Coordinates of C-alpha atoms (C1' of nucleotides) in Angstrom, one line a residue:
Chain A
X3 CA -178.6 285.3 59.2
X4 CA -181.6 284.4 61.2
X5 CA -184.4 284.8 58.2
X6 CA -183.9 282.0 55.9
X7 CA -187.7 281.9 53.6
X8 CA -190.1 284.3 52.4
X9 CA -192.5 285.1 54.7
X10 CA -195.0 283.7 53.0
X11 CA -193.8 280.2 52.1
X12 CA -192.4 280.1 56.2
X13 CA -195.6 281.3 57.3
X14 CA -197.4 278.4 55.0
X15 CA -194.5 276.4 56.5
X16 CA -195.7 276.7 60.0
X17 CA -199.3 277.0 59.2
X18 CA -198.5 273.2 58.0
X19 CA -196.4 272.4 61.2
X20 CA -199.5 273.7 63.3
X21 CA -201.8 271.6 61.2
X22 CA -199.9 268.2 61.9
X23 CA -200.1 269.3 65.2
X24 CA -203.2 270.6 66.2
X25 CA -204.4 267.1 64.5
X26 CA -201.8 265.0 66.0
X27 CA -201.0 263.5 63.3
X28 CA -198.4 260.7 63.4
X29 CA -195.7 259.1 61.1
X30 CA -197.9 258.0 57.3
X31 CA -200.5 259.5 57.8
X32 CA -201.9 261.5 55.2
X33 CA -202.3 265.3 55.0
X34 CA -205.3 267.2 53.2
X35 CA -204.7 267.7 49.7
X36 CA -202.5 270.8 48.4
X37 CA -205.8 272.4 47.0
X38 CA -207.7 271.8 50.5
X39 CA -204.3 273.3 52.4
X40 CA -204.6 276.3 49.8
X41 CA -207.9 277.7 50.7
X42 CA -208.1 276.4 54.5
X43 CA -204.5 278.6 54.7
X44 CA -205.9 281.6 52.4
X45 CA -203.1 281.2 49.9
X46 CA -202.7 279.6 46.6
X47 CA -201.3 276.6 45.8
X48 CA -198.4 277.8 44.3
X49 CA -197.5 278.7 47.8
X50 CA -198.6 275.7 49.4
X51 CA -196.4 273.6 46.5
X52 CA -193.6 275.5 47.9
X53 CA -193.7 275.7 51.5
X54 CA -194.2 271.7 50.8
X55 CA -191.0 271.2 48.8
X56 CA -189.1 272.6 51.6
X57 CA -190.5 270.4 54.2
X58 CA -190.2 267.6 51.7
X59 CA -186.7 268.5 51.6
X60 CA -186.4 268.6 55.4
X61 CA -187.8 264.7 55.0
X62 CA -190.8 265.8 56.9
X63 CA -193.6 264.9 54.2
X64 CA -193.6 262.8 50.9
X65 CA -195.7 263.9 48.1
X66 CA -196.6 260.6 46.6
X67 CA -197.6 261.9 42.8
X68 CA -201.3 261.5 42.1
X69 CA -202.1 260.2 46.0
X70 CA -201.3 262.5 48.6
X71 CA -199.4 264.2 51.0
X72 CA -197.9 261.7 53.5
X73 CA -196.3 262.4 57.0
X74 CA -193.4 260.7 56.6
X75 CA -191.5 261.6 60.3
X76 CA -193.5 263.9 63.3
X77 CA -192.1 267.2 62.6
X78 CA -190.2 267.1 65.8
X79 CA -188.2 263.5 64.5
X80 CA -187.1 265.6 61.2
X81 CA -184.1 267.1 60.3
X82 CA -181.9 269.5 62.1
X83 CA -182.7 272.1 59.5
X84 CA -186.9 271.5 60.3
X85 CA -185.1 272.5 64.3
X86 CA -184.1 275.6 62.9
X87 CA -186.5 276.9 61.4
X88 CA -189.0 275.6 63.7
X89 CA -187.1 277.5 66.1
X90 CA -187.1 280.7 63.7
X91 CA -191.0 280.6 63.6
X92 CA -191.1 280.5 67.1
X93 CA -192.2 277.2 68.1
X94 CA -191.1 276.3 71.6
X95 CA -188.8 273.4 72.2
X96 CA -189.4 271.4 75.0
X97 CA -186.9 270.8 78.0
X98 CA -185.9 267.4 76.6
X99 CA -185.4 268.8 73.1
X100 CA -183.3 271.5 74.8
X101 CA -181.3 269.2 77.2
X102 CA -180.4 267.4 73.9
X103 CA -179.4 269.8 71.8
X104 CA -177.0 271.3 74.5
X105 CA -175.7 267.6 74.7
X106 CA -175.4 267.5 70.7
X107 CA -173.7 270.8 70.8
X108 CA -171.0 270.0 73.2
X109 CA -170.4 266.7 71.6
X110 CA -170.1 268.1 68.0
X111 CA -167.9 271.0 69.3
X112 CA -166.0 269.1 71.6
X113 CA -164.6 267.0 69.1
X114 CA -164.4 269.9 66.2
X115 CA -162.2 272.2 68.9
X116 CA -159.8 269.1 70.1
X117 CA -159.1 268.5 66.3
X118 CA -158.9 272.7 65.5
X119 CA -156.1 272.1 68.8
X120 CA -154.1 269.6 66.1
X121 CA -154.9 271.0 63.2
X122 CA -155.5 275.2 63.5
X123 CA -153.4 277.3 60.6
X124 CA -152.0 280.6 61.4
X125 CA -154.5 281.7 59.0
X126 CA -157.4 280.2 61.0
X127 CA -155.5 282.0 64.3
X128 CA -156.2 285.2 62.4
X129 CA -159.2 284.9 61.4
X130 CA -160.5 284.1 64.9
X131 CA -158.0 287.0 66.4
X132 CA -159.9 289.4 63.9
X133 CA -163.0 287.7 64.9
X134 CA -162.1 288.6 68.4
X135 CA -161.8 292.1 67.9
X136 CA -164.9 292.8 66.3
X137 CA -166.5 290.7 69.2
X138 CA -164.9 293.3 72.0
X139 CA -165.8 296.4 69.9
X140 CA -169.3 295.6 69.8
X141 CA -169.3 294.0 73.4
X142 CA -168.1 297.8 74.4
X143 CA -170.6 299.7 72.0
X144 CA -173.6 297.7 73.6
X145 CA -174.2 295.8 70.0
X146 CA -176.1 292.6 70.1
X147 CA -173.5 290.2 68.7
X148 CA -175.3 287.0 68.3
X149 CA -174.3 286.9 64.3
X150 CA -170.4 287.1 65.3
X151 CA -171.2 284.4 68.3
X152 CA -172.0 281.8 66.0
X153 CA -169.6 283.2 63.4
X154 CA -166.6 282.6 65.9
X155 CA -168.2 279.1 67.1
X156 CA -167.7 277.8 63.5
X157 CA -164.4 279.5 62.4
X158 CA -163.0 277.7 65.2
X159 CA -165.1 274.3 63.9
X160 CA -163.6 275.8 60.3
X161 CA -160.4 275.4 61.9
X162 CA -160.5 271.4 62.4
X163 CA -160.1 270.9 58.4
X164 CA -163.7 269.0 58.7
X165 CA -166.1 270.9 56.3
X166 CA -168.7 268.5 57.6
X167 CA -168.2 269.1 61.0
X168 CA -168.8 273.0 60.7
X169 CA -172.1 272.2 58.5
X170 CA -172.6 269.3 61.7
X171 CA -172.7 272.0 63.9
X172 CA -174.2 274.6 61.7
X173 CA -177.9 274.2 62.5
X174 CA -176.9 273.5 66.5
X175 CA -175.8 276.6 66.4
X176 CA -179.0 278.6 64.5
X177 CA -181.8 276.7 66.5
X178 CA -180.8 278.6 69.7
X179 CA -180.9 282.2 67.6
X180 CA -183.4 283.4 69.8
X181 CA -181.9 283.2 72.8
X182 CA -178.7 284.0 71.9
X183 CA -180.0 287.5 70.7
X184 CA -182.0 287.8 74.6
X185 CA -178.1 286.6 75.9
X186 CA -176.6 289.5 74.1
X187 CA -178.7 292.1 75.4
X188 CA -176.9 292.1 78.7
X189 CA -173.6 294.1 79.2
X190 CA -172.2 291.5 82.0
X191 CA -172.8 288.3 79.6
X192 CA -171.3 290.1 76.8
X193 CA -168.3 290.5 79.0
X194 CA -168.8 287.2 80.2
X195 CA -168.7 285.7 76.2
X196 CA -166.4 287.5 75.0
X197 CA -163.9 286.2 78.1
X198 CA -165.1 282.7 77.1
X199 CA -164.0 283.4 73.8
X200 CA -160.7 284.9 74.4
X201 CA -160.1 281.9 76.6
X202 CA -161.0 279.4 73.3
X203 CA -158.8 281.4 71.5
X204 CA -155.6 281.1 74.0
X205 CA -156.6 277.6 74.0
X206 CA -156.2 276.9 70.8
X207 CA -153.5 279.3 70.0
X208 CA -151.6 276.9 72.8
X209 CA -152.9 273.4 70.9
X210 CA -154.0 272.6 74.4
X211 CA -156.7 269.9 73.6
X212 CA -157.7 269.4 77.5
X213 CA -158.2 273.0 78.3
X214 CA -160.3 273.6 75.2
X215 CA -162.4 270.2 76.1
X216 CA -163.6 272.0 79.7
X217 CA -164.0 275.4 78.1
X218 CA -166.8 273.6 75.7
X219 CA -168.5 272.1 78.6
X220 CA -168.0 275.1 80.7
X221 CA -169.0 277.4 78.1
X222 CA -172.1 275.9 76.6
X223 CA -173.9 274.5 80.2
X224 CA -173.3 278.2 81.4
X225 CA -174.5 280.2 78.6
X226 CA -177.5 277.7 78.4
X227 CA -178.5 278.0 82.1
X228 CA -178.1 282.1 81.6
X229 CA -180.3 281.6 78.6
X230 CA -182.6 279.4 80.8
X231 CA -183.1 282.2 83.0
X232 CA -183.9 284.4 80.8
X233 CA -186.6 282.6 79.2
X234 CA -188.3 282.6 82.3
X235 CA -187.7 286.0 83.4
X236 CA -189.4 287.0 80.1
X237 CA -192.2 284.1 80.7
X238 CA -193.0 285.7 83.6
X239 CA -193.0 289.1 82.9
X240 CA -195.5 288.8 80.1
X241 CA -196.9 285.7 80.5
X242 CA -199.2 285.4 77.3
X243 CA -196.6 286.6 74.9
X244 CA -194.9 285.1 72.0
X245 CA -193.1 281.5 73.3
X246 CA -189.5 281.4 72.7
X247 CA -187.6 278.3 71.3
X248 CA -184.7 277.9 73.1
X249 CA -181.3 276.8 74.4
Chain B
X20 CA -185.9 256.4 51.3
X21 CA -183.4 257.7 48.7
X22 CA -185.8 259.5 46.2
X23 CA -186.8 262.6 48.6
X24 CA -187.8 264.9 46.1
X25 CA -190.2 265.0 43.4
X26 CA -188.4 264.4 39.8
X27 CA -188.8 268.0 38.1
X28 CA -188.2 269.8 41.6
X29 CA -185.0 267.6 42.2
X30 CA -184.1 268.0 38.9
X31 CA -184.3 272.0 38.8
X32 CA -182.2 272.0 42.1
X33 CA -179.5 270.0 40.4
X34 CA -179.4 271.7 37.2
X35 CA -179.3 275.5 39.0
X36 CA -176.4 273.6 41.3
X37 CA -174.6 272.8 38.2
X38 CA -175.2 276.3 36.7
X39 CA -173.6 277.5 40.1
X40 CA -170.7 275.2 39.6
X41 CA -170.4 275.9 35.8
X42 CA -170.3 279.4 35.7
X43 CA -168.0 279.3 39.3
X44 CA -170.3 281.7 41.1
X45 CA -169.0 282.6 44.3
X46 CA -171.0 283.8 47.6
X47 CA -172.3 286.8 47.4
X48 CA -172.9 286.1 43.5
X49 CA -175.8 286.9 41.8
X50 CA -177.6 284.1 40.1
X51 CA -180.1 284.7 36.6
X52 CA -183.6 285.5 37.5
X53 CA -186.3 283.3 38.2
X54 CA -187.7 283.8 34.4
X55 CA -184.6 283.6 33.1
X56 CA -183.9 280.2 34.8
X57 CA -187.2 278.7 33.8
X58 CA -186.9 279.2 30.5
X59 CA -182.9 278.4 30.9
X60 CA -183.9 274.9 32.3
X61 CA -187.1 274.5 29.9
X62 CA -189.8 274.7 33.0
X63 CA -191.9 276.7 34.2
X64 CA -190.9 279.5 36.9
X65 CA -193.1 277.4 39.1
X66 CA -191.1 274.8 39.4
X67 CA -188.2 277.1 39.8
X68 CA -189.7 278.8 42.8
X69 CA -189.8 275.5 44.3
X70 CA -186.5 274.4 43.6
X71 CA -185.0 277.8 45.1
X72 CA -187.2 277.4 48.3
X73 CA -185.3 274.1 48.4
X74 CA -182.3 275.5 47.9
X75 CA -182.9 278.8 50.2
X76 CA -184.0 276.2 53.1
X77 CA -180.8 274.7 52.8
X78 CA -179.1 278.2 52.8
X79 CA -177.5 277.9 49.8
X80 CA -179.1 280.5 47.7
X81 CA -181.3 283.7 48.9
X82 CA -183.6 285.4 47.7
X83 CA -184.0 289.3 47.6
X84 CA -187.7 290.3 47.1
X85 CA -187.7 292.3 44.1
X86 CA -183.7 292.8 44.1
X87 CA -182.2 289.2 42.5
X88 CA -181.0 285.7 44.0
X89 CA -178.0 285.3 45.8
X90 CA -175.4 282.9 46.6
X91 CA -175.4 282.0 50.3
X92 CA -172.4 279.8 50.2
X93 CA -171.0 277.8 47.8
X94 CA -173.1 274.8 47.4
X95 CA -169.8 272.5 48.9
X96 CA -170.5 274.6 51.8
X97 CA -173.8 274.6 52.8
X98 CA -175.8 272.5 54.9
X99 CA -175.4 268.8 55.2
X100 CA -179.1 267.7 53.8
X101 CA -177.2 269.8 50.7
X102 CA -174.7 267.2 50.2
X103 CA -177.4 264.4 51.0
X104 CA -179.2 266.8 47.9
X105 CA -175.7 266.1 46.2
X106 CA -174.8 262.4 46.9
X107 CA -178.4 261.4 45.5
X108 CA -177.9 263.5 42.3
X109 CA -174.8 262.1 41.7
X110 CA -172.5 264.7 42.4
X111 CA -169.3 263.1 43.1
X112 CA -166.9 264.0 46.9
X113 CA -163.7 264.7 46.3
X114 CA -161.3 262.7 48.8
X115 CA -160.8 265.2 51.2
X116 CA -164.5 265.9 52.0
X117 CA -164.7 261.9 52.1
X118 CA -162.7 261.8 54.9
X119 CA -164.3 264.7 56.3
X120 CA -167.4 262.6 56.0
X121 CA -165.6 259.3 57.9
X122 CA -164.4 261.8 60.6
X123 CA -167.7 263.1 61.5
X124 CA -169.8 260.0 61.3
X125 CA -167.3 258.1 63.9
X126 CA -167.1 261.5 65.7
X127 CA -171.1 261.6 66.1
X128 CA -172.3 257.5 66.2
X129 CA -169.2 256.9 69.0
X130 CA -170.5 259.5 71.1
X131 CA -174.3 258.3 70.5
X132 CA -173.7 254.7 70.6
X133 CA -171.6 255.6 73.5
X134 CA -174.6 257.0 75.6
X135 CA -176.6 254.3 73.9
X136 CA -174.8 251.9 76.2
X137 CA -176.0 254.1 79.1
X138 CA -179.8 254.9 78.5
X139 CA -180.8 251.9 75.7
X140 CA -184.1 250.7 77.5
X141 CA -185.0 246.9 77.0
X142 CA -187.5 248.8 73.6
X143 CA -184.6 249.6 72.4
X144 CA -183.1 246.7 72.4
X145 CA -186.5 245.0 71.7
X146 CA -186.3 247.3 68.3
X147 CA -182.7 246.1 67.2
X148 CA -182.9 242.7 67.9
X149 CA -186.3 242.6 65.3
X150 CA -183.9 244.6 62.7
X151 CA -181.0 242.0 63.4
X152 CA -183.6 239.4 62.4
X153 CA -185.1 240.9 59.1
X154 CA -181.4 242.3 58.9
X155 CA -179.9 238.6 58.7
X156 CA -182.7 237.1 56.9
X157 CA -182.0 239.7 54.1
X158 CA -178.4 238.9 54.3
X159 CA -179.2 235.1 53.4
X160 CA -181.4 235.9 50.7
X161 CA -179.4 238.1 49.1
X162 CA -181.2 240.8 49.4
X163 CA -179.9 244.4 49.4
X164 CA -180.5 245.9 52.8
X165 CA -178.9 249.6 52.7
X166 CA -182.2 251.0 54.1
X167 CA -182.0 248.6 56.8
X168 CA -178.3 249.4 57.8
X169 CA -179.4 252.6 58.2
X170 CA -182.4 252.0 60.2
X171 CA -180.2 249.9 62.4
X172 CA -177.6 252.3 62.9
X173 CA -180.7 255.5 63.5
X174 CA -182.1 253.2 65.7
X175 CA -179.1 252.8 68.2
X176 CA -178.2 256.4 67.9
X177 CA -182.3 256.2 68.7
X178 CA -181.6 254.5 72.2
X179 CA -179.4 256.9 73.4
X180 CA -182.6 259.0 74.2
X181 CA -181.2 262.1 71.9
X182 CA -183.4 263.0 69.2
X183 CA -181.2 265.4 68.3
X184 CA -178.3 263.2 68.1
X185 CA -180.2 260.8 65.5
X186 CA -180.9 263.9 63.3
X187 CA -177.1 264.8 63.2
X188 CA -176.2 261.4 62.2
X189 CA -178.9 260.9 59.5
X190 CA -177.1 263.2 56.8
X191 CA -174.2 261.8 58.0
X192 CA -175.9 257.9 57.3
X193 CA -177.4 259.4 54.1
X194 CA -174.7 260.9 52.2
X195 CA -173.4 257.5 51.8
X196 CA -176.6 255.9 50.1
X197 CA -174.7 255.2 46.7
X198 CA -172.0 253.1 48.2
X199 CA -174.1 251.2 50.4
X200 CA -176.3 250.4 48.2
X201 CA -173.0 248.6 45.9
X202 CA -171.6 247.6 49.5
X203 CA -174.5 245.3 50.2
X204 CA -174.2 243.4 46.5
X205 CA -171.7 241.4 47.8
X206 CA -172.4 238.2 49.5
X207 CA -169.8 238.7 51.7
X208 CA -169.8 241.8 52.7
X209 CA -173.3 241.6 53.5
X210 CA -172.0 238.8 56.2
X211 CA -169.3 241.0 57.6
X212 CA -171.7 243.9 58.2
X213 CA -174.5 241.7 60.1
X214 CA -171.4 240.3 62.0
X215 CA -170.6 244.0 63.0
X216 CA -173.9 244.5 63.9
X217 CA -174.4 241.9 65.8
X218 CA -171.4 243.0 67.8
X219 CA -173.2 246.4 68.0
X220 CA -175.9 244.8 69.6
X221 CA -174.0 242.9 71.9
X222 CA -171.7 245.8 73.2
X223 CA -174.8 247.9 73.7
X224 CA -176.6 245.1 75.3
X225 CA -173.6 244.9 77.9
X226 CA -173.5 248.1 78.3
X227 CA -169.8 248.1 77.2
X228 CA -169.1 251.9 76.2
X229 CA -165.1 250.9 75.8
X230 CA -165.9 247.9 73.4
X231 CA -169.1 250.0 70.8
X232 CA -166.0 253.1 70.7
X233 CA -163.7 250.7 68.9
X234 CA -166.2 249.0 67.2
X235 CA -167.7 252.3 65.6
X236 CA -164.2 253.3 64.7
X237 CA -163.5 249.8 63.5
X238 CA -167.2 249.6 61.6
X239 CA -167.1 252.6 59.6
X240 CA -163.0 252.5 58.8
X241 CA -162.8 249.2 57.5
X242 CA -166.3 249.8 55.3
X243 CA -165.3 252.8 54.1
X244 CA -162.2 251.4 52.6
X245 CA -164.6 248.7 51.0
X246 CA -166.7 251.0 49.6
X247 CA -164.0 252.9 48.3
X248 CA -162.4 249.8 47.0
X249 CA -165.8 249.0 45.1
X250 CA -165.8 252.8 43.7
X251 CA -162.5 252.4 42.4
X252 CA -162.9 249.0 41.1
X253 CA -166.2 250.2 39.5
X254 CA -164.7 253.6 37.9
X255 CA -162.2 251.2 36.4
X256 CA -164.5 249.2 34.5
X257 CA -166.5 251.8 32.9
X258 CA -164.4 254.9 33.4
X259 CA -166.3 256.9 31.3
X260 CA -169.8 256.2 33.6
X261 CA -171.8 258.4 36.1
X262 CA -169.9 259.2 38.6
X263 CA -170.6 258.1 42.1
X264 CA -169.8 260.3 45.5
X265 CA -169.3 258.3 48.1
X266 CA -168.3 257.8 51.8
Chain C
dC21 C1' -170.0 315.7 37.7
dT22 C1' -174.1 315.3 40.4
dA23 C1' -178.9 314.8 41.3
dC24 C1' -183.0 313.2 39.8
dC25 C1' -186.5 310.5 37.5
dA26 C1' -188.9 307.2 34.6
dA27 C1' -188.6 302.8 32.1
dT28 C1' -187.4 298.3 33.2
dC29 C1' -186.4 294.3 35.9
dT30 C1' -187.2 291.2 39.7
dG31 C1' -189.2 288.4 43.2
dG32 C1' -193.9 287.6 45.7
dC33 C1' -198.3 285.9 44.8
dC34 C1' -202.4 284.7 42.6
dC35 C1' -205.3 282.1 39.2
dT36 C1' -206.7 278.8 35.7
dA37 C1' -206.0 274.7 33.1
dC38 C1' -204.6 270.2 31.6
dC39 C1' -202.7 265.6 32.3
dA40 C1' -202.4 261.0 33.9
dG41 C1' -202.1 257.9 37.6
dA42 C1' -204.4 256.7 42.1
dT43 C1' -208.5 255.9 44.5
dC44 C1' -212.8 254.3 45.5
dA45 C1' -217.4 253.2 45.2
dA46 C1' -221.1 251.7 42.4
dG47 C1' -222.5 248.2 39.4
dA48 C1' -221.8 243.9 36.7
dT49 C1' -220.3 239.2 36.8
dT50 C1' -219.6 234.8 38.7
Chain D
dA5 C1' -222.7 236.9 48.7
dA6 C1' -218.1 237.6 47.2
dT7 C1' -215.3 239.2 43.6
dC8 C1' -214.2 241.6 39.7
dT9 C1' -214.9 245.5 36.5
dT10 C1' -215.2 250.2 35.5
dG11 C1' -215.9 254.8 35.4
dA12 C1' -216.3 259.2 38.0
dT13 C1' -213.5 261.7 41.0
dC14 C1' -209.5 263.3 43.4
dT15 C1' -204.6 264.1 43.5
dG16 C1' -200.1 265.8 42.6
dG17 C1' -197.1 267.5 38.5
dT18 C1' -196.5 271.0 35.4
dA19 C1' -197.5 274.7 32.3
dG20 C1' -198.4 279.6 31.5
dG21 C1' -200.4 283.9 32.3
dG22 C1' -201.0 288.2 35.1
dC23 C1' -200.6 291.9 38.6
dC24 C1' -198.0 294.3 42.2
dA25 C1' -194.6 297.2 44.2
dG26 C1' -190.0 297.8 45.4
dA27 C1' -185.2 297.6 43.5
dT28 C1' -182.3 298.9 39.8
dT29 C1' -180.5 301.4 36.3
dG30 C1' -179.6 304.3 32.6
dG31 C1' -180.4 308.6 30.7
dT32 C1' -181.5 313.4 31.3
dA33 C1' -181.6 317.8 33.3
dG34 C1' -179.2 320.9 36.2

DNA sequence: CTACCAATCTGGCCCTACCAGATCAAGATT
DNA sequence: AATCTTGATCTGGTAGGGCCAGATTGGTAG
């Protein structure tokens, strides 16, 4: 779930991202050439034509034919997708970018949950129940079940009828992979999710739009601040590692 | 701001979508090799390769080294810069996904113009007075000012100081391009849309969080029943044409 | 029927080449 | 001196070939 290129077009991907960065460069301006990126990254420019058409896609650059390569937003004004896999390669968000995408998150799914209250099937109350069990199985065996976290969080999104809502809330969901998987290393905050869960569920089972509103709030500002504390713990511990991306 | 990708690339993305859809491939599905594809489509595989890092960045297909490529999702279900993809290759909604589309986008801009009201700094407001001005100006002259409806609208989701916020609702502006773009050929449509904006700007000025809730809800009802109006008014008289998806 | 193995297929990458429009600076014109 | 050509150069777009090593698969031997 987490993995979504080759490694070497998202390794050419970041190399680029590092690039605008190291240079600051800011919205139009122009990047070297493919051929310059090739050789200064080592690869060819096959690979450098493809690592670009994904962060053309992500509305990052323009390739103006015959002209260049332009910046059209700073990669951190892109889309939610260019989050993701920023977040995936292991660039760091900053405590802003964080505080925002918890805010985006319990917007999006505050609203998708109310209208899964109105709207949830019998088949969408099964397919979270079955959801449910899976979750407690592997919270018992010790599993890291970050992949079934998300999973839940949009079969209940799946459940308001909104198809655009679930893809909405899609990438919130993926940028914060990496901590979720630190979350899920811990026996008491597996316990702790999968009680959330149950109780998002019950909620919904019961239509009970108010209850399901707090649980959001309750659920994301609480898994974030454990997340929070986390990250530092591991900060501190060693320090010069690897920076982790993070809600 | 509509053409993101380059012709062949875009091109290569929609024909392998409309293989997908042809031959009803399903998740999990396998789709023809890369060779097989390029000479399928008449290109070369290196223009395939970059079409399927498109589509693999939007999680649609993915690829196994050495083994095949996969269908993620369905492309109606993948990511929302997939059904921008779609909207600007002419792929038409169906109604339900439509009003999926509504849904979210007064879900996401009344909760963003909401906090807009809260944390719009007098920049912000600096910034969307200067659009109301080229904004009306364009209106007089007849001018088609899509782009600038959506820079208006990115720019108060802007102001309320979540970036993450502006990147959710910028599929969510950009899936509608097509309709817009008929939307602003009338004369006096064009006047009832700088008149809502102006109202925008007044509400967010004031700080009035009660009054930009019903105007967003207001806003985007009444001109997605004109748009849709204009689409059916427009399938009418050519029946036969291009299709158009639209919000 | 099973276990094993080799031919084949597939994606990952690399390399070269050509095209035509964009760019830009040197040189010609006014 | 300012402006207008113009031609060399650079750039992205696309084609097409090639090699690698792991995955797949079908046939063969047991």
């Amino acid at each position: 779930m987490t993995q979504t290129l080759t490694s070497e077009t998202s390794d050419t991907v970041r190399k680029t991202l590092e690039y605008v960065r190291h240079h600051r460069l800011a919205k139009g301006d122009r990047l070297p050439s493919e051929r310059n990126l090739s050789d200064r990254f080592g690869v060819t420019r096959s690979s450098v034509r493809e690592a670009l058409a994904v962060l053309d896609s992500m509305r990052i650059t323009e390739r103006k034919a015959k002209s260049g390569i332009f910046l059209r937003t700073t990669p951190d004004d892109g889309g939610l997708d260019a989050l993701v896999l920023q977040a995936d390669l292991g660039v760091p968000f900053d405590a802003q970018l964080t505080r925002d995408a918890i805010e985006a998150r319990i917007i999006c799914e505050e609203q998708a949950f109310r209208l899964a209250c109105q709207r949830r099937t019998d088949a969408d109350l099964a397919k979270l129940s079955g959801l449910l069990d899976t979750y407690a199985v592997l919270a018992a065996n010790g599993r890291n079940m970050a992949d079934e976290d998300v999973e839940f969080h949009l079969a209940v999104a799946a459940a308001s009828q909104n198809r655009i809502l679930v893809r909405t809330i899609t990438p919130l969901m993926l940028m914060s992979t990496r901590g979720r998987r630190r979350y899920f290393a811990s026996a008491e905050l597996r316990q702790r999710s999968l009680d959330d869960h149950r109780a998002f569920f019950a909620a919904i089972e019961a239509r009970d739009e108010a209850l399901v509103t707090k649980l959001v709030h309750h659920h994301v500002h609480t898994a974030a601040a454990d997340i929070q504390a986390l990250n530092e713990a591991a900060a501190e511990a060693q320090d010069a590692g690897t920076p982790d991306p993070q809600t």
